[in-house]
XYZ file of C-alpha atoms in Angstrom:
157
model
C 1.423 -11.004 -17.733
C 0.861 -8.080 -15.319
C 3.779 -7.113 -13.055
C 4.343 -4.744 -10.226
C 7.586 -3.075 -9.298
C 8.426 -2.656 -5.635
C 11.148 0.034 -5.237
C 12.403 2.892 -3.157
C 14.297 2.686 0.193
C 14.546 -1.134 0.097
C 17.619 -3.407 0.205
C 15.831 -5.904 -2.130
C 13.553 -4.128 -4.673
C 11.611 -6.584 -6.803
C 9.381 -7.092 -9.718
C 6.501 -9.422 -8.946
C 3.594 -11.104 -10.788
C 0.291 -12.177 -9.331
C 1.536 -15.777 -9.496
C 4.637 -14.752 -7.408
C 2.343 -13.234 -4.779
C 0.236 -16.455 -4.583
C 3.343 -18.207 -3.152
C 3.048 -16.204 0.084
C 0.608 -17.029 2.950
C -2.870 -16.101 1.853
C -5.414 -13.805 3.570
C -9.038 -13.178 2.859
C -11.050 -9.956 3.319
C -14.819 -9.604 2.891
C -15.394 -5.952 2.382
C -18.081 -3.358 1.796
C -17.219 0.102 0.680
C -18.984 2.996 -0.989
C -17.827 3.718 -4.571
C -18.491 7.276 -5.713
C -19.477 6.171 -9.214
C -21.160 2.784 -8.555
C -22.539 2.983 -5.021
C -22.085 0.306 -2.331
C -19.768 -2.496 -3.323
C -19.508 -5.908 -1.671
C -16.543 -8.115 -2.549
C -14.382 -10.951 -1.300
C -10.647 -10.397 -1.894
C -7.843 -12.946 -1.347
C -4.201 -12.110 -1.403
C -1.033 -11.344 0.520
C -0.498 -8.727 3.181
C 1.301 -5.648 1.805
C 3.251 -5.456 5.018
C 4.747 -8.950 4.381
C 5.753 -8.015 0.850
C 7.487 -4.805 1.922
C 9.109 -6.510 4.940
C 10.565 -9.193 2.670
C 12.114 -6.448 0.529
C 14.051 -5.278 3.593
C 12.951 -1.638 4.079
C 15.757 0.740 5.001
C 14.432 1.656 8.480
C 15.433 1.041 12.072
C 12.848 -1.469 13.344
C 13.766 -0.637 16.947
C 12.868 3.068 16.554
C 9.146 3.568 16.343
C 9.328 7.319 15.601
C 11.677 6.577 12.735
C 9.309 3.916 11.372
C 6.289 6.297 11.486
C 7.854 8.693 8.846
C 7.798 6.078 6.047
C 5.225 6.105 3.263
C 4.081 3.828 0.452
C 2.920 5.296 -2.846
C 0.873 2.852 -4.849
C 0.160 3.290 -8.625
C -2.311 1.480 -10.786
C -2.447 0.698 -14.492
C -5.367 3.054 -14.941
C -3.411 6.037 -13.549
C -4.943 5.832 -10.069
C -2.559 6.539 -7.203
C -2.775 6.522 -3.437
C -0.546 6.854 -0.408
C -0.390 4.803 2.826
C 1.727 5.375 5.864
C 3.921 2.474 7.083
C 2.400 3.039 10.544
C -0.976 1.948 9.178
C 0.546 -1.475 8.264
C 3.155 -1.856 11.032
C 1.934 -4.124 13.812
C 3.356 -1.822 16.504
C 0.957 0.911 15.236
C -2.307 0.042 13.432
C -1.450 -3.317 11.966
C -4.065 -2.852 9.268
C -4.442 -5.978 7.078
C -3.977 -4.160 3.781
C -3.865 -6.720 0.904
C -2.343 -7.028 -2.479
C -5.302 -9.065 -3.754
C -4.640 -11.861 -6.251
C -8.297 -12.937 -6.461
C -11.508 -10.946 -6.519
C -14.843 -12.702 -5.893
C -13.180 -16.088 -6.715
C -11.645 -14.891 -10.006
C -7.848 -14.759 -10.500
C -6.348 -11.364 -11.254
C -3.413 -12.688 -13.248
C -4.422 -10.890 -16.491
C -5.188 -7.528 -14.923
C -2.749 -7.462 -12.029
C -3.160 -7.409 -8.308
C -5.391 -4.938 -6.492
C -4.645 -2.891 -3.350
C -7.391 -3.514 -0.779
C -7.700 -1.362 2.365
C -10.453 -3.216 4.304
C -10.901 -0.462 6.907
C -11.751 2.201 4.351
C -15.423 3.132 4.110
C -15.004 4.532 0.584
C -13.187 2.778 -2.292
C -10.775 5.599 -3.089
C -7.649 3.737 -1.878
C -8.575 0.511 -3.737
C -6.129 0.614 -6.600
C -6.661 -1.861 -9.449
C -3.951 -3.327 -11.609
C -1.085 -2.259 -9.287
C 2.033 -1.381 -11.332
C 4.316 0.270 -8.779
C 4.762 0.438 -5.028
C 7.310 2.993 -3.797
C 8.517 2.843 -0.208
C 10.366 5.770 1.298
C 10.800 8.189 4.089
C 9.285 11.580 4.503
C 12.170 13.995 4.834
C 12.249 17.069 7.078
C 11.349 20.194 5.127
C 14.048 22.909 4.758
C 13.880 25.752 7.198
C 11.061 28.207 6.449
C 11.945 31.542 4.929
C 9.862 34.347 6.500
C 7.430 35.919 4.029
C 7.349 39.670 3.607
C 4.062 41.227 4.760
C 1.548 41.814 2.019
C -0.235 45.138 1.845
C -3.965 44.592 1.670
C -6.217 47.386 0.441
C -4.509 50.699 -0.099
């Protein structure tokens, strides 16, 4: 049975199956996107909002501070080695509120055997559609260390 691990800056990290996700309120997305290898794709996905799953895991962020929330990221990995990154602001209802899904059904077929699929309905291409999701990491972008000035480089002598 396929499982996904939700981890990172969360008070309640979890390991979930497709059957676990089906216990949540369901959402449906009819999407069309352009796949680089297979051309235009038309599909109907059903599943749970990624925002709801992460929220239930109690992310370590200050919900009252919008600027703090906007620095959090989600890194999603699939069983085929495909990875993508989303910002929390894309999902957060105070920002974009995008209905990104962890799909448990594709075109009426259950995904129990292969694992859930990340679905980003607003994307025109399918690059952030990740099949057989295995890991979702949630965490904050940290401030970079102070820059060290670079020495000038002599060009052409």
